[in-house]
Short mmCIF file of C-alpha atoms in Angstrom, two decimals:
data_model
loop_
_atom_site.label_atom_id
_atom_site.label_comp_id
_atom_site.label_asym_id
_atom_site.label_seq_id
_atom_site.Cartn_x
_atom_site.Cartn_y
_atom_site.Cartn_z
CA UNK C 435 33.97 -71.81 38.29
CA UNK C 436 36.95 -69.35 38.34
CA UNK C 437 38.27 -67.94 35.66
CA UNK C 438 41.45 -69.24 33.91
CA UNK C 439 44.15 -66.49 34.65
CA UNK C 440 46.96 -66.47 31.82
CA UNK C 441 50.66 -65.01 32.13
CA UNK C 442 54.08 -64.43 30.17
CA UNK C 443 57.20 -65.60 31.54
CA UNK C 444 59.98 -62.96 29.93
CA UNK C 445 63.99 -63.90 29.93
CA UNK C 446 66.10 -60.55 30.59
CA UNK C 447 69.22 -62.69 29.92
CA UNK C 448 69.78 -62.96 26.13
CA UNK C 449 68.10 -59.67 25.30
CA UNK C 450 68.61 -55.87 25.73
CA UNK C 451 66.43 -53.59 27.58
CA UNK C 452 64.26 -51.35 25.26
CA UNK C 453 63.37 -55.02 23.39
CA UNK C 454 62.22 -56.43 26.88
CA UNK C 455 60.80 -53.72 27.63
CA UNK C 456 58.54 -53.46 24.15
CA UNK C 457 57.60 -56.72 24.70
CA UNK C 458 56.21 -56.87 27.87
CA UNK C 459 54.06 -53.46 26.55
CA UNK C 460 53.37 -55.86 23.90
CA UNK C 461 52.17 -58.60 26.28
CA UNK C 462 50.19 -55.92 28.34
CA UNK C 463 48.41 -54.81 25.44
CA UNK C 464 47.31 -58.33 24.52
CA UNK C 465 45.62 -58.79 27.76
CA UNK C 466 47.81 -61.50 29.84
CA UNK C 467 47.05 -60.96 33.65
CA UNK C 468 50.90 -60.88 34.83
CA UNK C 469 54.25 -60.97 33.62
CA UNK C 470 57.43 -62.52 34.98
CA UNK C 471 61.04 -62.17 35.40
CA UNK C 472 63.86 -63.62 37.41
CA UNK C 473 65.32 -61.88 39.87
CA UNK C 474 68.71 -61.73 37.96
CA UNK C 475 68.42 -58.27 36.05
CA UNK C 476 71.85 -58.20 34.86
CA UNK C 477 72.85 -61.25 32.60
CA UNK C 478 75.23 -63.63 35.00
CA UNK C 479 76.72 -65.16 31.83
CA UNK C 480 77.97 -63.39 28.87
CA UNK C 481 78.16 -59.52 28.00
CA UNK C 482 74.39 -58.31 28.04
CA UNK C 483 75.31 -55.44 26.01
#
Protein backbone atom coordinates (compact mmCIF):
# COMPACT_ATOMS: atom_id res chain seq x y z
CA UNK A 1 0.00 0.00 0.00
CA UNK A 2 1.37 3.55 -0.67
CA UNK A 3 1.84 5.85 1.66
CA UNK A 4 -0.66 8.69 2.38
CA UNK A 5 1.19 11.93 1.15
CA UNK A 6 -0.14 15.15 3.12
CA UNK A 7 0.11 18.94 1.93
CA UNK A 8 -0.75 22.70 2.93
CA UNK A 9 -2.60 24.82 0.68
CA UNK A 10 -1.27 28.64 1.68
CA UNK A 11 -3.41 31.96 0.53
CA UNK A 12 -0.84 34.89 -0.42
CA UNK A 13 -3.93 37.14 -0.78
CA UNK A 14 -4.98 38.42 2.69
CA UNK A 15 -1.50 38.22 4.19
CA UNK A 16 1.96 39.91 3.91
CA UNK A 17 5.08 38.29 2.90
CA UNK A 18 7.48 37.62 5.88
CA UNK A 19 4.03 35.97 7.64
CA UNK A 20 3.64 33.63 4.50
CA UNK A 21 6.74 33.11 4.36
CA UNK A 22 7.13 31.94 8.33
CA UNK A 23 4.48 29.83 7.81
CA UNK A 24 5.28 27.79 5.13
CA UNK A 25 8.94 27.32 7.23
CA UNK A 26 6.48 26.46 9.79
CA UNK A 27 4.68 23.88 7.62
CA UNK A 28 8.14 22.53 6.38
CA UNK A 29 9.28 21.96 9.72
CA UNK A 30 6.18 19.95 10.63
CA UNK A 31 6.81 17.51 7.95
CA UNK A 32 3.92 18.09 5.15
CA UNK A 33 5.28 16.72 1.75
CA UNK A 34 4.33 19.98 -0.42
CA UNK A 35 2.99 23.28 -0.16
CA UNK A 36 0.76 25.32 -2.45
CA UNK A 37 0.02 28.63 -3.79
CA UNK A 38 -1.90 30.23 -6.60
CA UNK A 39 -0.34 31.60 -9.22
CA UNK A 40 -1.58 35.17 -8.28
CA UNK A 41 1.44 36.54 -6.11
CA UNK A 42 0.23 39.96 -5.90
CA UNK A 43 -3.30 40.33 -4.22
CA UNK A 44 -5.89 41.12 -7.35
CA UNK A 45 -8.30 42.67 -4.82
CA UNK A 46 -7.52 45.10 -2.18
CA UNK A 47 -4.09 46.81 -1.11
CA UNK A 48 -1.77 43.79 -0.03
CA UNK A 49 0.29 46.09 1.88
Amino acid sequence: MTDVKLGVLLWSQATDWPSFAATAQRVDELGYEHIWTWDHLYAIFGDPY
